[in-house]
Amino acid sequence: MKNPSSLYVHVPFCEQICHYCDFNKFFLKNQPVADYIEACGHEMKMAQAQTPIDTIYIGGGTPTALEDEQLERLLELIHTYFIVKPDAEFTVEVNPGSASGATFAMMRRYGVNRLSIGAQTFDPGLLKVINRDHGEGDVETSIELARDAGISDISIDMMFGLPGQTMEQWKQSLKRLVSLPIRHVSAYSLKIEPKTVFYQMWNKGQLTLPGQDIEAEMYDWLYEYLHEKGFQAYEISNFAKPGYESLHNQAYWNNDGYYGIGAGAHGYVDGVRHRNHGPLPKYLKAVEAGKKPWLEAHEVPVKEQMEEEMFMGLRKRIGVNGQRFESRYGLTVEEAFPGIVSKLQDRGLLQKENDQFRLTRQGLLLGNEVFEAFLLP
């Protein structure tokens, strides 16, 4: 496996916790933020990265919950310990209304050229239901400030299947979305994850969800409407204007390696997948002792690599290239997964054209069934 050319950095601090979020996160107040940032720097140094970096993604949590000086220090450390290509795709997650024009200008000076803004919905009532801390007009304001600072490559995150959400609310949010000067959309259906407020409400019977049929209808409308407005579906949940597909996310879907820095971050380096300690004290203690802050790590066997190649690669609309698969693993897709391709083709979920395997339109809706089919016994 070639050395990674992608970097993910996790900022686990939030000023408010969303009811659906199961990412590693902590309330910002009274946290050792400065110590954490320096610890990330030490972990970056331990990575001993040699290959120039093509893509960087700072996620969370809420990176823009940091003070400007703290975020600037984190950006400085990235440039200290990694060789960042001048034309690298450099993305930072932004909570609407949480960054000033000065914040965006500072980001731009350090090479940030892309933002992922977490709108989720434009319906004020639903924003309260999911416990978002931004309000009416904050998304538009953040976009305007970012563009004034020279950052025009902007992605918006949306969610559907929210508690009590109607089809009409979803349509209105998407209409508001496409009126914005953006180039990329990520749209995900709500998943009720353990250790979230929604999970507790679900267990108590206090959560009313639209149901799978409505969710499927919402996705279908999303797909058609964004296509009509010039956004191509290049992955199950991601849509872009031509030329603005996320390079960083494609590194994941192509089963390429990447560095993962920070509490709870995942990485994939030299054929080894690892997950860092999530709790801040454990992460900080490990780094202070000069150790890699890994909670767990395992070398990925070839069988597992082939599985990942298929179920991550099939998320992309372009699908999995058969020649690339064979050059990596020494087997054709059909040889690696006997009988699976023909079975999925017969069900109308998978198609093969010019040695390219991809999901059909029906396969998009039943993606998890397809992915499970490529799990070898």
GROMACS .gro file of C-alpha atoms in nm:
model
  377
    1MET     CA    1   0.000   0.000   0.000
    2LYS     CA    2   0.137   0.345  -0.093
    3ASN     CA    3   0.199   0.605   0.177
    4PRO     CA    4  -0.114   0.807   0.262
    5SER     CA    5  -0.163   1.141   0.093
    6SER     CA    6  -0.475   1.233   0.293
    7LEU     CA    7  -0.505   1.370   0.646
    8TYR     CA    8  -0.801   1.384   0.886
    9VAL     CA    9  -0.781   1.589   1.207
   10HIS     CA   10  -1.054   1.562   1.472
   11VAL     CA   11  -1.165   1.856   1.688
   12PRO     CA   12  -1.401   1.703   1.948
   13PHE     CA   13  -1.536   2.022   2.106
   14CYS     CA   14  -1.892   2.156   2.071
   15GLU     CA   15  -2.083   2.443   2.228
   16GLN     CA   16  -2.403   2.240   2.197
   17ILE     CA   17  -2.461   1.867   2.146
   18CYS     CA   18  -2.701   1.769   1.865
   19HIS     CA   19  -2.955   1.499   1.954
   20TYR     CA   20  -2.849   1.271   1.667
   21CYS     CA   21  -2.470   1.295   1.697
   22ASP     CA   22  -2.263   0.991   1.795
   23PHE     CA   23  -1.922   1.132   1.695
   24ASN     CA   24  -1.656   1.171   1.963
   25LYS     CA   25  -1.739   1.509   2.116
   26PHE     CA   26  -1.738   1.706   2.442
   27PHE     CA   27  -1.886   2.032   2.568
   28LEU     CA   28  -1.629   2.301   2.503
   29LYS     CA   29  -1.655   2.473   2.842
   30ASN     CA   30  -1.368   2.402   3.084
   31GLN     CA   31  -1.191   2.164   2.843
   32PRO     CA   32  -0.808   2.163   2.805
   33VAL     CA   33  -0.830   2.290   2.448
   34ALA     CA   34  -0.477   2.432   2.425
   35ASP     CA   35  -0.328   2.109   2.563
   36TYR     CA   36  -0.534   1.908   2.318
   37ILE     CA   37  -0.412   2.105   2.018
   38GLU     CA   38  -0.049   2.062   2.124
   39ALA     CA   39  -0.113   1.689   2.174
   40CYS     CA   40  -0.243   1.671   1.817
   41GLY     CA   41   0.083   1.832   1.710
   42HIS     CA   42   0.282   1.565   1.895
   43GLU     CA   43   0.076   1.293   1.727
   44MET     CA   44   0.139   1.456   1.389
   45LYS     CA   45   0.512   1.449   1.462
   46MET     CA   46   0.491   1.077   1.551
   47ALA     CA   47   0.322   1.006   1.216
   48GLN     CA   48   0.653   1.090   1.044
   49ALA     CA   49   0.470   1.164   0.719
   50GLN     CA   50   0.694   1.175   0.412
   51THR     CA   51   0.446   1.185   0.124
   52PRO     CA   52   0.305   1.524   0.018
   53ILE     CA   53  -0.057   1.564   0.128
   54ASP     CA   54  -0.328   1.602  -0.138
   55THR     CA   55  -0.634   1.632   0.086
   56ILE     CA   56  -0.693   1.758   0.442
   57TYR     CA   57  -1.018   1.749   0.636
   58ILE     CA   58  -1.065   1.903   0.981
   59GLY     CA   59  -1.386   1.767   1.131
   60GLY     CA   60  -1.557   1.731   1.463
   61GLY     CA   61  -1.721   1.812   1.687
   62THR     CA   62  -1.710   2.173   1.577
   63PRO     CA   63  -1.372   2.302   1.459
   64THR     CA   64  -1.508   2.657   1.451
   65ALA     CA   65  -1.599   2.631   1.822
   66LEU     CA   66  -1.227   2.696   1.880
   67GLU     CA   67  -1.104   3.050   1.933
   68ASP     CA   68  -0.931   3.192   1.626
   69GLU     CA   69  -0.588   3.169   1.792
   70GLN     CA   70  -0.649   2.802   1.878
   71LEU     CA   71  -0.763   2.710   1.529
   72GLU     CA   72  -0.469   2.902   1.381
   73ARG     CA   73  -0.230   2.704   1.602
   74LEU     CA   74  -0.381   2.378   1.475
   75LEU     CA   75  -0.339   2.489   1.113
   76GLU     CA   76   0.018   2.593   1.188
   77LEU     CA   77   0.096   2.247   1.331
   78ILE     CA   78  -0.043   2.077   1.021
   79HIS     CA   79   0.197   2.277   0.803
   80THR     CA   80   0.483   2.205   1.046
   81TYR     CA   81   0.455   1.826   1.032
   82PHE     CA   82   0.305   1.758   0.689
   83ILE     CA   83   0.414   1.859   0.340
   84VAL     CA   84   0.096   2.019   0.211
   85LYS     CA   85   0.076   2.051  -0.166
   86PRO     CA   86   0.000   2.408  -0.283
   87ASP     CA   87  -0.311   2.283  -0.464
   88ALA     CA   88  -0.429   2.044  -0.188
   89GLU     CA   89  -0.801   2.023  -0.118
   90PHE     CA   90  -0.821   2.164   0.238
   91THR     CA   91  -1.162   2.139   0.406
   92VAL     CA   92  -1.282   2.260   0.745
   93GLU     CA   93  -1.622   2.179   0.894
   94VAL     CA   94  -1.814   2.490   0.995
   95ASN     CA   95  -2.118   2.535   1.214
   96PRO     CA   96  -2.342   2.807   1.064
   97GLY     CA   97  -2.293   3.139   1.240
   98SER     CA   98  -1.989   3.020   1.436
   99ALA     CA   99  -1.714   3.188   1.234
  100SER     CA  100  -1.645   3.553   1.159
  101GLY     CA  101  -1.503   3.706   0.845
  102ALA     CA  102  -1.167   3.729   1.027
  103THR     CA  103  -1.185   3.354   1.101
  104PHE     CA  104  -1.237   3.269   0.736
  105ALA     CA  105  -0.961   3.507   0.627
  106MET     CA  106  -0.721   3.340   0.871
  107MET     CA  107  -0.818   2.994   0.740
  108ARG     CA  108  -0.756   3.108   0.384
  109ARG     CA  109  -0.405   3.227   0.473
  110TYR     CA  110  -0.324   2.871   0.583
  111GLY     CA  111  -0.452   2.718   0.262
  112VAL     CA  112  -0.810   2.628   0.356
  113ASN     CA  113  -1.003   2.639   0.029
  114ARG     CA  114  -1.316   2.436   0.102
  115LEU     CA  115  -1.585   2.440   0.374
  116SER     CA  116  -1.840   2.185   0.484
  117ILE     CA  117  -2.126   2.374   0.649
  118GLY     CA  118  -2.368   2.175   0.866
  119ALA     CA  119  -2.710   2.315   0.780
  120GLN     CA  120  -2.904   1.982   0.817
  121THR     CA  121  -3.239   2.157   0.757
  122PHE     CA  122  -3.369   2.506   0.682
  123ASP     CA  123  -3.687   2.450   0.884
  124PRO     CA  124  -3.667   2.647   1.213
  125GLY     CA  125  -3.889   2.398   1.397
  126LEU     CA  126  -3.680   2.100   1.292
  127LEU     CA  127  -3.359   2.280   1.391
  128LYS     CA  128  -3.496   2.290   1.745
  129VAL     CA  129  -3.605   1.925   1.730
  130ILE     CA  130  -3.252   1.810   1.649
  131ASN     CA  131  -3.099   2.067   1.892
  132ARG     CA  132  -2.893   2.265   1.643
  133ASP     CA  133  -2.762   2.596   1.776
  134HIS     CA  134  -2.788   2.802   1.459
  135GLY     CA  135  -3.088   2.997   1.340
  136GLU     CA  136  -3.256   3.159   1.044
  137GLY     CA  137  -3.010   3.313   0.799
  138ASP     CA  138  -2.692   3.183   0.964
  139VAL     CA  139  -2.607   2.952   0.672
  140GLU     CA  140  -2.638   3.235   0.421
  141THR     CA  141  -2.430   3.468   0.640
  142SER     CA  142  -2.150   3.212   0.678
  143ILE     CA  143  -2.139   3.154   0.302
  144GLU     CA  144  -2.124   3.527   0.232
  145LEU     CA  145  -1.841   3.582   0.483
  146ALA     CA  146  -1.646   3.283   0.350
  147ARG     CA  147  -1.676   3.398  -0.011
  148ASP     CA  148  -1.565   3.749   0.086
  149ALA     CA  149  -1.255   3.587   0.239
  150GLY     CA  150  -1.181   3.400  -0.084
  151ILE     CA  151  -1.328   3.057   0.003
  152SER     CA  152  -1.588   2.977  -0.261
  153ASP     CA  153  -1.581   2.595  -0.269
  154ILE     CA  154  -1.863   2.525  -0.026
  155SER     CA  155  -2.047   2.206   0.064
  156ILE     CA  156  -2.368   2.188   0.266
  157ASP     CA  157  -2.469   1.896   0.489
  158MET     CA  158  -2.839   1.805   0.494
  159MET     CA  159  -3.043   1.541   0.679
  160PHE     CA  160  -3.375   1.375   0.603
  161GLY     CA  161  -3.599   1.133   0.786
  162LEU     CA  162  -3.593   1.364   1.089
  163PRO     CA  163  -3.852   1.327   1.368
  164GLY     CA  164  -4.183   1.468   1.245
  165GLN     CA  165  -4.034   1.582   0.912
  166THR     CA  166  -4.281   1.595   0.625
  167MET     CA  167  -4.216   1.562   0.255
  168GLU     CA  168  -4.314   1.925   0.208
  169GLN     CA  169  -4.062   2.042   0.468
  170TRP     CA  170  -3.791   1.844   0.291
  171LYS     CA  171  -3.880   1.993  -0.046
  172GLN     CA  172  -3.879   2.347   0.094
  173SER     CA  173  -3.536   2.295   0.253
  174LEU     CA  174  -3.393   2.165  -0.074
  175LYS     CA  175  -3.539   2.457  -0.267
  176ARG     CA  176  -3.370   2.695  -0.022
  177LEU     CA  177  -3.049   2.492  -0.054
  178VAL     CA  178  -3.018   2.519  -0.433
  179SER     CA  179  -3.071   2.895  -0.420
  180LEU     CA  180  -2.732   2.924  -0.246
  181PRO     CA  181  -2.396   2.971  -0.427
  182ILE     CA  182  -2.268   2.623  -0.339
  183ARG     CA  183  -2.096   2.344  -0.533
  184HIS     CA  184  -2.149   2.032  -0.323
  185VAL     CA  185  -2.421   1.868  -0.110
  186SER     CA  186  -2.397   1.578   0.136
  187ALA     CA  187  -2.738   1.444   0.237
  188TYR     CA  188  -2.789   1.163   0.489
  189SER     CA  189  -3.091   0.992   0.635
  190LEU     CA  190  -3.117   1.000   1.013
  191LYS     CA  191  -2.975   0.694   1.187
  192ILE     CA  192  -3.065   0.637   1.551
  193GLU     CA  193  -2.729   0.562   1.710
  194PRO     CA  194  -2.658   0.440   2.066
  195LYS     CA  195  -2.533   0.700   2.316
  196THR     CA  196  -2.741   0.978   2.159
  197VAL     CA  197  -3.039   1.170   2.295
  198PHE     CA  198  -3.254   1.039   2.011
  199TYR     CA  199  -3.163   0.681   2.107
  200GLN     CA  200  -3.286   0.742   2.462
  201MET     CA  201  -3.607   0.899   2.328
  202TRP     CA  202  -3.653   0.608   2.086
  203ASN     CA  203  -3.627   0.355   2.367
  204LYS     CA  204  -3.892   0.545   2.561
  205GLY     CA  205  -4.126   0.558   2.262
  206GLN     CA  206  -4.096   0.938   2.245
  207LEU     CA  207  -3.968   0.963   1.888
  208THR     CA  208  -4.192   0.973   1.581
  209LEU     CA  209  -4.003   0.909   1.258
  210PRO     CA  210  -4.135   0.935   0.899
  211GLY     CA  211  -4.081   0.565   0.820
  212GLN     CA  212  -3.881   0.384   0.552
  213ASP     CA  213  -4.124   0.445   0.266
  214ILE     CA  214  -4.123   0.822   0.325
  215GLU     CA  215  -3.743   0.817   0.365
  216ALA     CA  216  -3.709   0.640   0.030
  217GLU     CA  217  -3.942   0.896  -0.128
  218MET     CA  218  -3.733   1.179   0.024
  219TYR     CA  219  -3.413   1.031  -0.118
  220ASP     CA  220  -3.574   0.982  -0.459
  221TRP     CA  221  -3.689   1.344  -0.470
  222LEU     CA  222  -3.346   1.461  -0.353
  223TYR     CA  223  -3.175   1.263  -0.629
  224GLU     CA  224  -3.401   1.389  -0.908
  225TYR     CA  225  -3.422   1.748  -0.787
  226LEU     CA  226  -3.047   1.800  -0.738
  227HIS     CA  227  -2.977   1.638  -1.075
  228GLU     CA  228  -3.220   1.879  -1.234
  229LYS     CA  229  -3.031   2.167  -1.068
  230GLY     CA  230  -2.691   2.055  -1.198
  231PHE     CA  231  -2.563   1.846  -0.906
  232GLN     CA  232  -2.444   1.501  -1.013
  233ALA     CA  233  -2.473   1.209  -0.768
  234TYR     CA  234  -2.115   1.082  -0.757
  235GLU     CA  235  -2.175   0.877  -0.440
  236ILE     CA  236  -2.489   0.750  -0.266
  237SER     CA  237  -2.514   1.051  -0.034
  238ASN     CA  238  -2.299   1.309  -0.213
  239PHE     CA  239  -2.381   1.540  -0.502
  240ALA     CA  240  -2.156   1.791  -0.677
  241LYS     CA  241  -2.138   2.037  -0.959
  242PRO     CA  242  -1.899   1.888  -1.221
  243GLY     CA  243  -1.539   1.916  -1.102
  244TYR     CA  244  -1.626   1.978  -0.737
  245GLU     CA  245  -1.646   1.622  -0.605
  246SER     CA  246  -1.480   1.579  -0.264
  247LEU     CA  247  -1.128   1.441  -0.319
  248HIS     CA  248  -1.086   1.364   0.051
  249ASN     CA  249  -1.396   1.147   0.073
  250GLN     CA  250  -1.294   0.968  -0.244
  251ALA     CA  251  -0.974   0.859  -0.070
  252TYR     CA  252  -1.193   0.670   0.179
  253TRP     CA  253  -1.418   0.521  -0.090
  254ASN     CA  254  -1.115   0.419  -0.300
  255ASN     CA  255  -0.984   0.227   0.002
  256ASP     CA  256  -0.667   0.438   0.009
  257GLY     CA  257  -0.468   0.508   0.325
  258TYR     CA  258  -0.502   0.824   0.536
  259TYR     CA  259  -0.363   0.972   0.856
  260GLY     CA  260  -0.611   1.013   1.143
  261ILE     CA  261  -0.513   1.263   1.413
  262GLY     CA  262  -0.696   1.346   1.736
  263ALA     CA  263  -0.915   1.188   2.004
  264GLY     CA  264  -1.137   0.917   1.857
  265ALA     CA  265  -0.990   0.959   1.508
  266HIS     CA  266  -0.945   0.662   1.274
  267GLY     CA  267  -0.645   0.614   1.046
  268TYR     CA  268  -0.526   0.367   0.782
  269VAL     CA  269  -0.147   0.361   0.735
  270ASP     CA  270   0.078   0.088   0.591
  271GLY     CA  271  -0.211  -0.158   0.577
  272VAL     CA  272  -0.298  -0.105   0.946
  273ARG     CA  273  -0.629   0.044   1.057
  274HIS     CA  274  -0.630   0.211   1.397
  275ARG     CA  275  -0.869   0.395   1.625
  276ASN     CA  276  -0.747   0.649   1.878
  277HIS     CA  277  -0.857   0.675   2.240
  278GLY     CA  278  -1.176   0.882   2.256
  279PRO     CA  279  -1.175   1.019   2.614
  280LEU     CA  280  -0.953   1.327   2.636
  281PRO     CA  281  -0.758   1.216   2.948
  282LYS     CA  282  -0.661   0.886   2.786
  283TYR     CA  283  -0.566   1.052   2.458
  284LEU     CA  284  -0.359   1.322   2.630
  285LYS     CA  285  -0.189   1.077   2.866
  286ALA     CA  286  -0.079   0.850   2.579
  287VAL     CA  287   0.062   1.135   2.374
  288GLU     CA  288   0.238   1.291   2.675
  289ALA     CA  289   0.408   0.954   2.732
  290GLY     CA  290   0.538   0.965   2.376
  291LYS     CA  291   0.314   0.679   2.266
  292LYS     CA  292   0.077   0.654   1.974
  293PRO     CA  293  -0.268   0.715   2.124
  294TRP     CA  294  -0.417   0.403   1.968
  295LEU     CA  295  -0.701   0.227   2.144
  296GLU     CA  296  -0.689  -0.054   1.891
  297ALA     CA  297  -0.511  -0.140   1.568
  298HIS     CA  298  -0.514  -0.432   1.330
  299GLU     CA  299  -0.339  -0.524   1.011
  300VAL     CA  300  -0.606  -0.559   0.743
  301PRO     CA  301  -0.586  -0.902   0.574
  302VAL     CA  302  -0.629  -0.923   0.197
  303LYS     CA  303  -0.976  -1.079   0.232
  304GLU     CA  304  -1.093  -0.778   0.432
  305GLN     CA  305  -0.925  -0.536   0.191
  306MET     CA  306  -1.120  -0.690  -0.098
  307GLU     CA  307  -1.447  -0.662   0.095
  308GLU     CA  308  -1.377  -0.297   0.175
  309GLU     CA  309  -1.281  -0.228  -0.185
  310MET     CA  310  -1.625  -0.344  -0.295
  311PHE     CA  311  -1.861  -0.204  -0.036
  312MET     CA  312  -1.686   0.132  -0.017
  313GLY     CA  313  -1.619   0.154  -0.390
  314LEU     CA  314  -1.978   0.069  -0.479
  315ARG     CA  315  -2.093   0.376  -0.286
  316LYS     CA  316  -1.954   0.578  -0.577
  317ARG     CA  317  -2.173   0.616  -0.882
  318ILE     CA  318  -1.873   0.530  -1.101
  319GLY     CA  319  -1.843   0.211  -0.897
  320VAL     CA  320  -1.547  -0.028  -0.880
  321ASN     CA  321  -1.304  -0.068  -1.167
  322GLY     CA  322  -1.240  -0.437  -1.237
  323GLN     CA  323  -0.888  -0.384  -1.373
  324ARG     CA  324  -0.786  -0.180  -1.069
  325PHE     CA  325  -0.928  -0.450  -0.839
  326GLU     CA  326  -0.737  -0.724  -1.021
  327SER     CA  327  -0.409  -0.529  -1.020
  328ARG     CA  328  -0.442  -0.476  -0.644
  329TYR     CA  329  -0.542  -0.828  -0.542
  330GLY     CA  330  -0.445  -1.063  -0.825
  331LEU     CA  331  -0.804  -1.182  -0.870
  332THR     CA  332  -1.098  -1.061  -1.075
  333VAL     CA  333  -1.404  -0.945  -0.883
  334GLU     CA  334  -1.590  -1.258  -0.998
  335GLU     CA  335  -1.306  -1.483  -0.879
  336ALA     CA  336  -1.283  -1.309  -0.541
  337PHE     CA  337  -1.662  -1.328  -0.486
  338PRO     CA  338  -1.789  -1.641  -0.665
  339GLY     CA  339  -2.152  -1.617  -0.771
  340ILE     CA  340  -2.216  -1.284  -0.598
  341VAL     CA  341  -2.202  -1.057  -0.904
  342SER     CA  342  -2.440  -1.266  -1.113
  343LYS     CA  343  -2.681  -1.301  -0.820
  344LEU     CA  344  -2.695  -0.924  -0.768
  345GLN     CA  345  -2.728  -0.866  -1.142
  346ASP     CA  346  -3.024  -1.105  -1.154
  347ARG     CA  347  -3.189  -0.906  -0.875
  348GLY     CA  348  -3.138  -0.582  -1.070
  349LEU     CA  349  -2.915  -0.431  -0.800
  350LEU     CA  350  -2.576  -0.438  -0.975
  351GLN     CA  351  -2.462  -0.374  -1.331
  352LYS     CA  352  -2.133  -0.429  -1.512
  353GLU     CA  353  -2.026  -0.225  -1.812
  354ASN     CA  354  -1.674  -0.201  -1.959
  355ASP     CA  355  -1.534  -0.381  -1.653
  356GLN     CA  356  -1.693  -0.122  -1.424
  357PHE     CA  357  -1.921  -0.254  -1.147
  358ARG     CA  358  -2.183  -0.012  -1.016
  359LEU     CA  359  -2.514  -0.003  -0.833
  360THR     CA  360  -2.832   0.029  -1.035
  361ARG     CA  361  -3.094   0.287  -0.936
  362GLN     CA  362  -3.271   0.014  -0.737
  363GLY     CA  363  -2.934  -0.085  -0.588
  364LEU     CA  364  -2.890   0.268  -0.458
  365LEU     CA  365  -3.202   0.228  -0.244
  366LEU     CA  366  -3.092  -0.116  -0.122
  367GLY     CA  367  -2.723  -0.041  -0.092
  368ASN     CA  368  -2.675  -0.211   0.245
  369GLU     CA  369  -2.804  -0.540   0.104
  370VAL     CA  370  -2.552  -0.519  -0.179
  371PHE     CA  371  -2.264  -0.435   0.055
  372GLU     CA  372  -2.348  -0.725   0.286
  373ALA     CA  373  -2.339  -0.962  -0.012
  374PHE     CA  374  -1.968  -0.886  -0.051
  375LEU     CA  375  -1.880  -0.993   0.305
  376LEU     CA  376  -1.691  -1.319   0.262
  377PRO     CA  377  -1.761  -1.604   0.505
   0.00000   0.00000   0.00000
